[in-house]
Coordinates of C-alpha atoms and ligand atoms in Angstrom, one line a residue:
Chain A
M1 CA 0.2 39.4 -29.9
S2 CA -1.1 38.3 -26.6
V3 CA -0.9 40.3 -23.3
K4 CA 0.1 39.0 -19.9
Q5 CA -2.5 38.7 -17.3
I6 CA -1.8 37.9 -13.6
S7 CA -4.3 35.6 -11.8
V8 CA -4.2 35.5 -8.0
F9 CA -5.7 32.9 -5.9
V10 CA -8.0 34.4 -3.2
E11 CA -9.7 32.6 -0.4
N12 CA -13.4 33.5 -0.3
Q13 CA -13.2 35.4 2.9
A14 CA -14.3 39.0 3.4
G15 CA -11.3 41.3 3.2
L16 CA -8.9 39.0 1.5
L17 CA -9.6 40.5 -2.0
S18 CA -9.0 44.0 -0.8
E19 CA -5.8 42.8 0.9
V20 CA -4.4 41.9 -2.5
T21 CA -5.5 45.0 -4.3
T22 CA -4.3 47.2 -1.4
L23 CA -0.9 45.5 -1.5
L24 CA -0.5 46.2 -5.2
A25 CA -1.7 49.8 -4.8
D26 CA 0.7 50.5 -1.9
N27 CA 3.5 49.3 -4.1
G28 CA 2.5 51.6 -6.9
I29 CA 1.0 49.0 -9.2
N30 CA -1.7 50.5 -11.3
L31 CA -4.5 48.0 -12.3
R32 CA -5.5 48.7 -15.9
A33 CA -8.2 46.0 -15.7
L34 CA -9.6 43.7 -13.2
S35 CA -12.0 40.8 -13.0
I36 CA -13.0 38.5 -10.2
A37 CA -14.3 35.0 -10.7
D38 CA -15.5 33.3 -7.6
T39 CA -17.2 30.2 -6.3
S40 CA -18.6 29.6 -2.8
D41 CA -15.1 28.5 -1.8
F42 CA -12.4 30.5 -3.5
G43 CA -11.9 33.3 -6.0
I44 CA -9.6 34.1 -8.8
L45 CA -8.6 37.7 -9.2
R46 CA -7.4 38.5 -12.7
I47 CA -5.5 41.7 -13.4
I48 CA -3.8 43.5 -16.3
V49 CA -0.9 45.7 -15.2
E50 CA 1.9 47.6 -16.9
D51 CA 4.9 46.1 -15.0
V52 CA 4.0 42.4 -14.9
E53 CA 7.4 41.4 -13.4
K54 CA 7.2 43.8 -10.6
A55 CA 3.7 42.9 -9.7
A56 CA 4.5 39.2 -9.7
Q57 CA 7.5 39.8 -7.5
I58 CA 5.4 41.7 -4.9
L59 CA 2.8 38.9 -4.9
H60 CA 5.5 36.3 -4.6
D61 CA 7.2 38.1 -1.7
H62 CA 4.0 38.3 0.2
G63 CA 3.3 34.6 -0.1
N64 CA 0.5 34.7 -2.7
T65 CA -0.4 32.0 -5.1
Y66 CA -0.5 33.4 -8.6
T67 CA 0.0 32.5 -12.2
V68 CA 0.8 34.5 -15.3
T69 CA -1.3 33.7 -18.4
E70 CA -1.2 34.9 -22.0
V71 CA -4.6 36.3 -23.0
L72 CA -5.8 38.3 -26.0
A73 CA -6.8 42.0 -25.7
V74 CA -9.4 42.4 -28.4
K75 CA -10.2 45.9 -29.7
M76 CA -13.9 46.6 -29.3
D77 CA -16.2 49.5 -30.3
D78 CA -17.7 51.0 -27.2
K79 CA -21.2 50.8 -28.7
T80 CA -24.1 48.4 -28.9
G81 CA -23.2 45.2 -30.8
G82 CA -19.4 45.6 -30.2
L83 CA -19.3 42.6 -27.9
A84 CA -21.7 40.5 -29.9
K85 CA -19.6 40.9 -33.0
I86 CA -16.5 39.4 -31.3
L87 CA -18.4 36.6 -29.7
K88 CA -20.0 35.6 -33.0
V89 CA -16.6 35.4 -34.7
L90 CA -15.3 33.1 -32.0
A91 CA -18.4 31.0 -32.0
D92 CA -18.3 30.6 -35.8
A93 CA -14.7 29.6 -35.7
E94 CA -15.6 27.1 -32.9
I95 CA -13.2 28.6 -30.5
F96 CA -14.0 27.7 -26.8
L97 CA -14.1 30.8 -24.7
E98 CA -13.0 30.1 -21.1
Y99 CA -13.8 33.6 -19.9
A100 CA -13.9 37.3 -21.0
Y101 CA -14.1 40.7 -19.4
A102 CA -14.2 44.2 -20.9
F103 CA -12.9 47.6 -19.9
L104 CA -12.7 51.1 -21.4
L105 CA -9.6 52.5 -22.8
Q106 CA -8.3 56.0 -22.2
K107 CA -9.4 57.1 -25.6
P108 CA -13.2 57.9 -25.7
G109 CA -15.3 55.4 -27.7
E110 CA -12.7 52.7 -27.5
A111 CA -12.9 49.6 -25.3
C112 CA -11.1 46.3 -25.0
L113 CA -12.2 42.8 -24.4
I114 CA -9.8 40.4 -22.6
I115 CA -10.5 36.8 -23.8
R116 CA -9.0 33.6 -22.6
V117 CA -9.0 30.9 -25.3
P118 CA -7.1 27.6 -25.7
D119 CA -5.2 28.8 -28.8
N120 CA -4.4 32.5 -29.0
D121 CA -3.0 32.3 -32.6
A122 CA -6.1 30.7 -34.0
A123 CA -8.4 33.2 -32.3
E124 CA -6.3 36.1 -33.5
A125 CA -6.4 34.8 -37.0
A126 CA -10.2 34.4 -36.9
L127 CA -10.7 37.9 -35.5
A128 CA -8.3 39.4 -38.1
A129 CA -10.2 37.7 -40.9
A130 CA -13.3 39.5 -39.6
G131 CA -11.5 42.8 -39.4
I132 CA -11.2 42.9 -35.7
G133 CA -7.8 44.0 -34.2
I134 CA -5.7 43.0 -31.2
T135 CA -4.0 45.4 -28.7
T136 CA -0.5 44.9 -27.4
Q137 CA 0.5 45.3 -23.7
E138 CA 2.1 48.7 -24.4
E139 CA -0.9 50.1 -26.2
L140 CA -3.0 49.5 -23.1
F141 CA -1.0 52.0 -21.0
Chain B
M1 CA 11.0 -20.6 -6.0
T2 CA 10.1 -19.5 -2.5
K3 CA 13.0 -19.6 -0.1
Y4 CA 12.7 -19.8 3.7
Y5 CA 15.3 -19.4 6.4
Q6 CA 13.5 -21.7 8.9
P7 CA 10.8 -23.5 6.9
E8 CA 9.8 -25.7 9.8
I9 CA 9.0 -22.6 11.8
E10 CA 7.8 -20.2 9.1
C11 CA 5.4 -22.7 7.6
A12 CA 4.4 -24.5 10.8
S13 CA 0.8 -25.4 11.4
R14 CA -1.4 -23.0 13.2
E15 CA -1.7 -25.6 16.0
Q16 CA 2.0 -25.8 16.3
I17 CA 2.4 -22.0 16.5
R18 CA -0.3 -21.8 19.1
Q19 CA 1.4 -24.5 21.2
W20 CA 4.7 -22.6 21.1
Q21 CA 2.9 -19.4 22.1
D22 CA 1.1 -21.1 25.0
E23 CA 4.2 -22.7 26.4
R24 CA 6.5 -19.7 25.9
L25 CA 4.1 -17.1 27.3
V26 CA 3.5 -19.1 30.5
K27 CA 7.3 -19.3 31.0
Q28 CA 7.9 -15.7 30.1
V29 CA 5.3 -14.4 32.5
K30 CA 7.0 -16.3 35.3
H31 CA 10.4 -14.9 34.2
V32 CA 9.1 -11.4 34.3
W33 CA 7.3 -11.8 37.6
D34 CA 10.5 -13.2 39.2
N35 CA 12.9 -10.6 37.8
V36 CA 11.1 -7.3 37.1
P37 CA 9.7 -5.8 40.3
Y38 CA 8.1 -2.9 38.3
Y39 CA 6.0 -5.2 36.2
R40 CA 5.2 -7.5 39.1
A41 CA 3.8 -4.5 41.0
K42 CA 1.6 -3.8 37.9
M43 CA 0.4 -7.3 37.8
E44 CA -0.4 -7.2 41.6
A45 CA -2.3 -4.0 41.1
A46 CA -4.3 -5.7 38.4
G47 CA -4.9 -8.7 40.6
V48 CA -3.1 -11.1 38.3
T49 CA -0.5 -13.7 39.2
P50 CA 1.5 -16.1 36.9
E51 CA -0.8 -18.9 37.9
D52 CA -3.6 -17.1 36.1
I53 CA -1.8 -17.3 32.8
K54 CA -2.2 -20.8 31.5
S55 CA -2.2 -20.1 27.8
A56 CA -2.2 -17.3 25.2
D57 CA -6.0 -17.1 25.9
D58 CA -5.2 -15.5 29.2
L59 CA -2.9 -12.8 27.7
H60 CA -5.7 -10.2 27.9
K61 CA -5.6 -10.4 31.7
L62 CA -2.1 -8.9 31.8
P63 CA -1.6 -5.1 32.2
F64 CA -0.2 -3.1 29.3
I65 CA 3.3 -1.6 29.1
T66 CA 3.4 1.9 27.5
K67 CA 6.1 4.3 26.4
D68 CA 5.5 6.1 29.7
D69 CA 6.5 3.0 31.6
L70 CA 9.7 2.8 29.6
R71 CA 10.4 6.4 30.4
E72 CA 9.8 5.8 34.1
C73 CA 12.0 2.7 34.2
Y74 CA 14.9 4.3 32.3
P75 CA 17.5 2.8 32.2
Y76 CA 17.4 -0.5 34.2
G77 CA 13.9 -0.7 35.5
L78 CA 12.6 -3.4 33.1
L79 CA 15.8 -5.4 32.8
A80 CA 15.1 -9.1 33.5
K81 CA 18.6 -10.5 33.4
P82 CA 21.8 -9.6 35.3
L83 CA 24.0 -7.2 33.4
S84 CA 26.7 -9.8 33.4
E85 CA 24.5 -11.8 30.9
C86 CA 23.8 -8.9 28.7
V87 CA 26.0 -8.3 25.6
R88 CA 24.4 -5.3 23.9
I89 CA 22.2 -2.3 24.1
Q90 CA 20.4 -0.5 21.3
S91 CA 18.5 2.7 21.7
T92 CA 16.0 4.8 20.0
S93 CA 15.1 8.5 20.5
G94 CA 11.6 9.0 21.8
T95 CA 9.8 11.9 20.2
T96 CA 9.5 13.4 23.7
G97 CA 11.5 12.9 26.8
K98 CA 14.2 10.3 27.4
R99 CA 15.6 7.8 25.0
V100 CA 14.5 4.2 25.1
V101 CA 17.3 1.7 26.0
A102 CA 16.8 -2.0 25.2
F103 CA 19.1 -4.8 26.4
Y104 CA 20.1 -8.0 24.7
T105 CA 21.6 -11.3 25.8
Q106 CA 23.4 -13.3 23.1
H107 CA 20.3 -15.4 22.8
D108 CA 18.2 -12.2 22.2
I109 CA 20.7 -11.0 19.5
D110 CA 20.5 -14.4 17.8
L111 CA 16.7 -14.5 17.7
W112 CA 16.6 -10.9 16.4
E113 CA 19.1 -11.7 13.6
E114 CA 17.2 -14.8 12.8
C115 CA 14.1 -12.7 12.2
C116 CA 16.1 -10.5 9.9
A117 CA 17.5 -13.5 8.1
R118 CA 13.9 -14.7 7.4
A119 CA 13.1 -11.3 6.0
I120 CA 16.1 -11.4 3.6
M121 CA 15.3 -14.9 2.4
A122 CA 11.6 -13.9 2.0
V123 CA 12.7 -11.4 -0.7
G124 CA 14.7 -14.1 -2.5
G125 CA 18.0 -13.7 -0.8
D126 CA 20.6 -16.5 -0.3
E127 CA 24.3 -17.1 0.1
N128 CA 25.0 -15.9 -3.5
D129 CA 23.7 -12.4 -2.8
V130 CA 25.5 -9.2 -2.1
C131 CA 23.6 -7.5 0.7
H132 CA 24.1 -3.7 0.8
V133 CA 23.1 -2.4 4.3
S134 CA 22.6 1.4 4.2
Y135 CA 20.7 1.7 7.4
G136 CA 22.6 3.6 10.1
Y137 CA 24.8 1.5 12.3
G138 CA 25.3 2.2 16.0
L139 CA 22.5 2.7 18.6
F140 CA 19.9 2.6 15.8
T141 CA 18.7 -1.0 15.3
G142 CA 18.4 -0.8 11.5
G143 CA 22.1 -1.4 10.5
P144 CA 23.0 -4.0 13.2
G145 CA 19.8 -6.0 12.7
L146 CA 20.0 -6.4 8.9
N147 CA 23.8 -6.8 9.1
G148 CA 23.3 -9.8 11.5
G149 CA 20.5 -11.3 9.4
S150 CA 22.6 -11.0 6.2
H151 CA 25.5 -12.9 8.0
K152 CA 23.1 -15.6 9.0
V153 CA 21.8 -16.1 5.5
G154 CA 25.4 -16.1 4.3
C155 CA 25.2 -13.1 1.9
L156 CA 28.3 -11.1 1.2
T157 CA 27.5 -8.2 3.6
L158 CA 28.4 -4.6 2.8
P159 CA 28.1 -2.6 6.1
M160 CA 27.8 0.7 4.3
S161 CA 25.8 2.6 7.0
S162 CA 24.0 5.7 5.8
G163 CA 25.3 8.7 3.9
N164 CA 28.0 9.4 1.4
T165 CA 25.7 8.6 -1.5
E166 CA 28.4 8.7 -4.2
R167 CA 30.4 6.0 -2.4
Q168 CA 27.2 4.0 -1.9
L169 CA 26.6 4.0 -5.6
Q170 CA 30.2 3.3 -6.4
F171 CA 30.2 0.1 -4.2
M172 CA 26.8 -0.8 -5.5
T173 CA 28.1 -0.9 -9.1
D174 CA 31.6 -2.2 -8.4
L175 CA 30.6 -5.0 -6.1
G176 CA 27.3 -5.8 -7.8
S177 CA 25.0 -5.3 -4.8
T178 CA 21.8 -7.4 -5.3
I179 CA 19.9 -6.6 -2.1
L180 CA 19.6 -3.1 -0.7
C181 CA 18.5 -2.4 2.9
C182 CA 17.7 1.2 3.9
T183 CA 14.9 3.6 4.7
P184 CA 12.5 4.1 1.8
S185 CA 13.3 7.8 1.6
Y186 CA 17.0 7.0 1.2
A187 CA 16.2 4.4 -1.4
A188 CA 14.3 7.1 -3.4
Y189 CA 17.2 9.4 -3.0
L190 CA 19.7 6.7 -4.2
G191 CA 17.5 6.1 -7.2
E192 CA 17.4 9.8 -8.1
S193 CA 21.2 10.1 -7.7
A194 CA 21.9 7.0 -9.8
K195 CA 19.8 8.5 -12.5
E196 CA 21.6 11.8 -12.3
M197 CA 25.0 10.0 -12.5
G198 CA 23.7 8.0 -15.5
I199 CA 24.5 4.6 -13.9
T200 CA 21.0 3.2 -13.5
D201 CA 21.7 0.4 -16.0
K202 CA 24.9 -0.6 -14.2
L203 CA 22.9 -1.6 -11.0
K204 CA 22.3 -5.3 -10.3
L205 CA 19.8 -4.8 -7.5
K206 CA 16.9 -7.3 -7.4
A207 CA 15.3 -6.6 -4.1
G208 CA 15.1 -3.9 -1.4
I209 CA 14.1 -4.2 2.2
F210 CA 12.9 -0.8 3.3
G211 CA 11.5 0.2 6.7
A212 CA 11.8 2.4 9.8
E213 CA 9.6 5.0 8.1
A214 CA 6.1 5.4 6.8
W215 CA 5.9 5.1 3.0
T216 CA 3.1 4.8 0.5
E217 CA 2.4 2.5 -2.4
E218 CA 3.2 5.3 -4.8
M219 CA 6.7 5.5 -3.2
R220 CA 7.0 1.8 -3.6
R221 CA 6.3 2.0 -7.3
D222 CA 8.7 4.9 -7.8
I223 CA 11.5 3.2 -6.0
E224 CA 11.0 -0.1 -7.9
K225 CA 11.2 1.8 -11.1
S226 CA 14.2 4.0 -10.3
L227 CA 16.3 1.3 -8.8
G228 CA 15.0 -1.6 -11.0
L229 CA 14.2 -3.8 -8.0
K230 CA 11.2 -5.2 -6.0
A231 CA 10.7 -3.2 -2.9
Y232 CA 9.6 -4.9 0.3
D233 CA 8.5 -3.5 3.7
I234 CA 9.9 -4.5 7.0
Y235 CA 8.6 -3.5 10.5
G236 CA 10.1 -3.5 13.9
L237 CA 10.8 -1.5 17.0
T238 CA 13.7 -1.3 19.4
E239 CA 11.5 -2.0 22.4
I240 CA 10.5 -5.4 20.9
S241 CA 13.9 -6.2 19.3
G242 CA 14.4 -4.1 16.1
P243 CA 13.6 -4.6 12.4
G244 CA 12.3 -8.0 11.5
V245 CA 9.4 -8.2 14.1
S246 CA 7.5 -8.6 10.8
F247 CA 8.5 -8.6 7.2
E248 CA 7.0 -8.7 3.7
C249 CA 7.1 -11.8 1.5
E250 CA 6.9 -12.1 -2.3
A251 CA 3.1 -11.5 -2.2
Q252 CA 3.7 -7.9 -1.1
T253 CA 0.4 -7.8 0.7
G254 CA 1.3 -7.3 4.3
M255 CA 4.1 -8.3 6.7
H256 CA 4.3 -11.7 8.4
I257 CA 4.8 -11.3 12.2
N258 CA 7.3 -13.8 13.6
E259 CA 4.7 -15.4 15.9
D260 CA 7.1 -17.9 17.4
H261 CA 8.8 -14.9 19.2
F262 CA 6.1 -12.2 19.4
I263 CA 2.4 -12.5 20.1
A264 CA 0.4 -9.7 18.4
E265 CA -2.9 -8.3 19.5
I266 CA -5.1 -5.5 18.2
I267 CA -6.9 -3.4 20.8
N268 CA -9.3 -0.5 20.9
P269 CA -6.9 2.3 21.8
E270 CA -9.6 4.1 23.8
T271 CA -10.8 1.2 25.9
G272 CA -7.9 -1.3 25.8
E273 CA -10.3 -4.1 24.8
V274 CA -9.0 -6.8 22.4
L275 CA -10.6 -6.6 19.0
P276 CA -11.4 -9.5 16.7
E277 CA -9.2 -10.4 13.8
G278 CA -9.7 -8.1 10.8
E279 CA -10.5 -5.0 12.8
K280 CA -8.4 -1.9 12.8
G281 CA -6.8 -0.9 16.1
E282 CA -3.6 -0.4 18.0
L283 CA -1.0 -3.1 17.7
V284 CA 0.2 -4.7 21.0
F285 CA 3.3 -7.0 21.2
T286 CA 4.3 -9.5 23.8
S287 CA 7.9 -10.9 23.5
I288 CA 7.7 -14.5 24.5
T289 CA 11.3 -15.5 23.9
K290 CA 13.5 -12.6 24.8
E291 CA 15.5 -12.8 28.0
A292 CA 17.0 -9.4 28.9
F293 CA 14.2 -7.0 27.9
P294 CA 11.0 -9.0 27.7
L295 CA 8.0 -6.6 27.3
L296 CA 4.6 -8.0 27.9
R297 CA 1.7 -6.4 26.1
Y298 CA 3.7 -3.4 24.9
R299 CA 1.5 -0.8 23.2
T300 CA 3.2 0.2 20.0
R301 CA 0.7 3.0 19.3
D302 CA 0.8 1.9 15.6
I303 CA -2.6 1.4 14.1
C304 CA -3.0 -1.6 11.7
V305 CA -5.1 -4.7 10.9
L306 CA -4.1 -8.3 11.3
S307 CA -5.0 -11.1 8.8
R308 CA -4.6 -14.8 9.1
E309 CA -5.8 -15.4 5.5
K310 CA -3.7 -18.0 3.7
C311 CA -0.7 -16.5 2.1
S312 CA 0.6 -17.5 -1.4
C313 CA 4.1 -17.7 -0.1
G314 CA 3.3 -20.7 2.1
R315 CA 4.1 -18.9 5.4
T316 CA 1.5 -19.5 8.1
H317 CA 2.4 -16.6 10.4
V318 CA -0.2 -13.8 10.8
K319 CA 0.2 -10.8 8.5
M320 CA -0.1 -7.1 9.6
T321 CA -0.9 -4.2 7.3
K322 CA 1.5 -1.3 7.1
P323 CA 0.8 1.0 10.1
M324 CA -1.9 3.4 9.1
G325 CA -1.2 6.0 11.7
R326 CA -0.5 6.5 15.4
S327 CA -3.2 5.9 18.0
D328 CA -2.3 9.2 19.6
D329 CA -3.4 11.0 16.4
M330 CA -6.6 9.0 15.7
L331 CA -9.8 11.0 15.3
I332 CA -13.2 9.4 15.3
I333 CA -15.4 11.4 12.8
R334 CA -19.0 10.2 12.2
G335 CA -18.0 6.9 13.7
V336 CA -15.0 6.4 11.3
N337 CA -11.4 6.3 12.4
V338 CA -9.4 9.0 10.6
F339 CA -5.6 9.4 10.8
P340 CA -3.9 12.6 9.8
S341 CA -1.2 10.5 8.1
Q342 CA -3.9 9.1 5.7
I343 CA -4.8 12.6 4.7
E344 CA -1.2 13.5 4.3
S345 CA -0.6 10.6 1.9
V346 CA -3.6 11.6 -0.2
L347 CA -2.4 15.2 -0.4
L348 CA 1.1 14.2 -1.5
A349 CA -0.3 11.8 -4.1
Q350 CA -2.5 14.5 -5.5
G351 CA 0.3 17.0 -5.7
F352 CA -0.6 19.2 -2.8
P353 CA 1.9 20.2 -0.1
P354 CA 1.4 18.3 3.2
N355 CA 0.7 21.5 5.0
Y356 CA -2.9 21.2 6.1
Q357 CA -5.3 21.6 9.0
I358 CA -8.2 19.4 10.0
I359 CA -11.1 21.1 11.7
V360 CA -13.7 18.9 13.4
D361 CA -16.9 20.2 15.0
R362 CA -20.3 19.0 16.0
V363 CA -23.4 20.8 14.6
N364 CA -26.9 19.4 15.3
N365 CA -25.4 16.2 16.6
T366 CA -23.5 15.5 13.4
D367 CA -19.7 15.8 13.0
T368 CA -18.5 18.4 10.5
F369 CA -15.2 17.6 8.9
D370 CA -13.3 20.3 7.1
I371 CA -9.8 20.2 5.7
N372 CA -7.9 23.4 4.9
V373 CA -5.5 22.6 2.1
E374 CA -2.8 24.8 0.6
M375 CA -3.2 25.8 -3.1
P376 CA 0.3 25.4 -4.4
P377 CA 1.5 27.8 -7.1
E378 CA 2.5 24.8 -9.4
K379 CA -1.1 23.6 -9.5
F380 CA -2.8 26.9 -9.6
T381 CA -4.4 28.0 -13.0
D382 CA -6.4 31.0 -14.0
T383 CA -9.6 29.2 -14.7
V384 CA -12.3 28.3 -12.1
R385 CA -13.1 25.2 -14.1
E386 CA -9.7 23.7 -13.6
V387 CA -9.3 24.7 -9.9
T388 CA -12.8 23.3 -9.2
A389 CA -11.9 20.0 -10.9
M390 CA -8.7 19.8 -8.9
E391 CA -10.7 20.3 -5.7
K392 CA -13.3 17.7 -6.7
E393 CA -10.6 15.2 -7.5
L394 CA -9.0 15.7 -4.1
V395 CA -12.3 15.3 -2.3
A396 CA -12.9 12.0 -4.2
A397 CA -9.4 10.7 -3.3
L398 CA -9.9 11.6 0.3
K399 CA -13.2 9.8 0.4
A400 CA -11.7 6.7 -1.2
M401 CA -9.0 6.7 1.5
L402 CA -11.1 7.6 4.5
G403 CA -14.6 6.3 3.7
I404 CA -16.2 9.6 4.6
V405 CA -16.6 12.9 2.8
A406 CA -14.5 15.9 3.9
K407 CA -15.2 19.5 3.0
V408 CA -12.0 20.8 1.4
H409 CA -11.1 24.4 1.5
L410 CA -8.3 25.6 -0.7
M411 CA -6.2 28.2 1.0
A412 CA -3.4 30.6 0.0
P413 CA -0.1 29.1 1.3
K414 CA 0.3 31.9 3.8
S415 CA -3.0 31.2 5.5
I416 CA -2.1 27.8 7.0
Q417 CA 0.4 28.2 9.7
R418 CA 3.8 26.9 8.8
S419 CA 5.1 24.2 11.0
E420 CA 7.9 25.3 13.3
G421 CA 8.4 22.4 15.6
K422 CA 5.1 20.6 16.0
A423 CA 2.4 21.9 13.7
V424 CA -1.2 22.1 14.8
R425 CA -2.8 19.7 12.3
V426 CA -6.0 19.0 14.1
V427 CA -8.5 21.4 15.7
D428 CA -11.2 19.4 17.4
K429 CA -13.9 21.8 18.5
R430 CA -16.3 19.0 19.7
K431 CA -16.9 18.9 23.4
L432 CA -17.0 15.1 23.7
Y433 CA -15.4 14.5 27.0
Ligands
ZN1 ZN1 3.5 -14.5 2.6

């Protein structure tokens, strides 16, 4: 079960990133997780929110370029080696990892790793075989 | 087999064409001097008299006529024949200011229609064809010009005019239209509509003559595919006569200018100096056979290149490229001519919206060249790798078109001002003048 991530195109100019996050905050959109990828020229803000549709509508109404992508939220132990374990499973299964970012869950000791891979089903199966679980969108909130 | 409307003219020797031009120009200059006080005053101011013009070699001595002159002379100031001898006017809307009004005697109408007849036969047309004219009729020259040419060739002529797409397609299938004349954008629309109605295989079209608008090679291929025909370009302007000043032949590598009626020159738009063949510059026309509205050295503001290379079709008249832009819009960046229209065509071909801004500056004596481009939602992805690749591809395509490297900046759609009226496409921060 994948989760929906919203990616927003951001020009690499001071202030433009906070413009987007402020816009969402002002409209009551709570960011569960956030990551920024940037080059010298532009940035991509990736966010996980509870109400994907509402957030997308707000971005659309304000003229933002965005896209919604299915990513995997992998359960991760919040201790040394938690991340390494997941990456090794993916590497062994020869699954190309486009990008990943982690965040802590409400429950102490639990964390989550968002991964973007070409084939979610294949990655989920490989992780399950290694005893690693996946979180659903609802479980994140 | 190649067909010609007037083979003895279209395939005449260069010497013969040159002789016609020399004789006709000398005569035309006298005609204008005697009948158009406005141009005579211009010649006097330039210190030129008809005696100074002995052949086409002397053409460069004559002053230019520009759109501003036409505006100033509206409506009768450049008329060279009494109104009693004129039989028609055609008109075109200027982008700014007054309309341009052009006058025709019957002789002028005949020569214009002959030019259009040459264009129709150059795409393979003859008396067995059904010529479907979907250019607008009326003051616009498109409809009347091709209509007249079609009559001269002897085609069954369908004077459809523009609009009412369903009826267009109905006639096209019922009457078996074989040649379509319209703007390229309308041809593309007709192709789409035919597909939607599921009647593409009922079309009998073999050739299309498309002009009056800028269009790209991609558009040509799309139209050829959707309508199942070969698409040919045609060029003209009301000031000079109308469509058919030049036309494409089967080679599809440029348009033959009807040099027995019009002398073409390429000039440097900044200095007015005549450029050698093969160089890119502003196209200038001199009408050497028209009676009522004979413009000498009219600056078209269209930028193109002329070529006298031998054409496979057998025609000997000079060929011009499709206009690459307007001289008013030309930028010189690092010594290279750049036209916003070129950038626009690359953006469209790469799937970007034509909403862009060019910023030119000079830093340490070198021109900087930046283009702000809108990142469209349809192309946007969540990975830096893909967006960067898209950007690189765009930079490479721009370099292939322009010959110089531009720095591309991808922007959110809202950052580039939307065009309401005339958009600011170019910001030139250099202080060159
Ligand atoms: Zn040819």
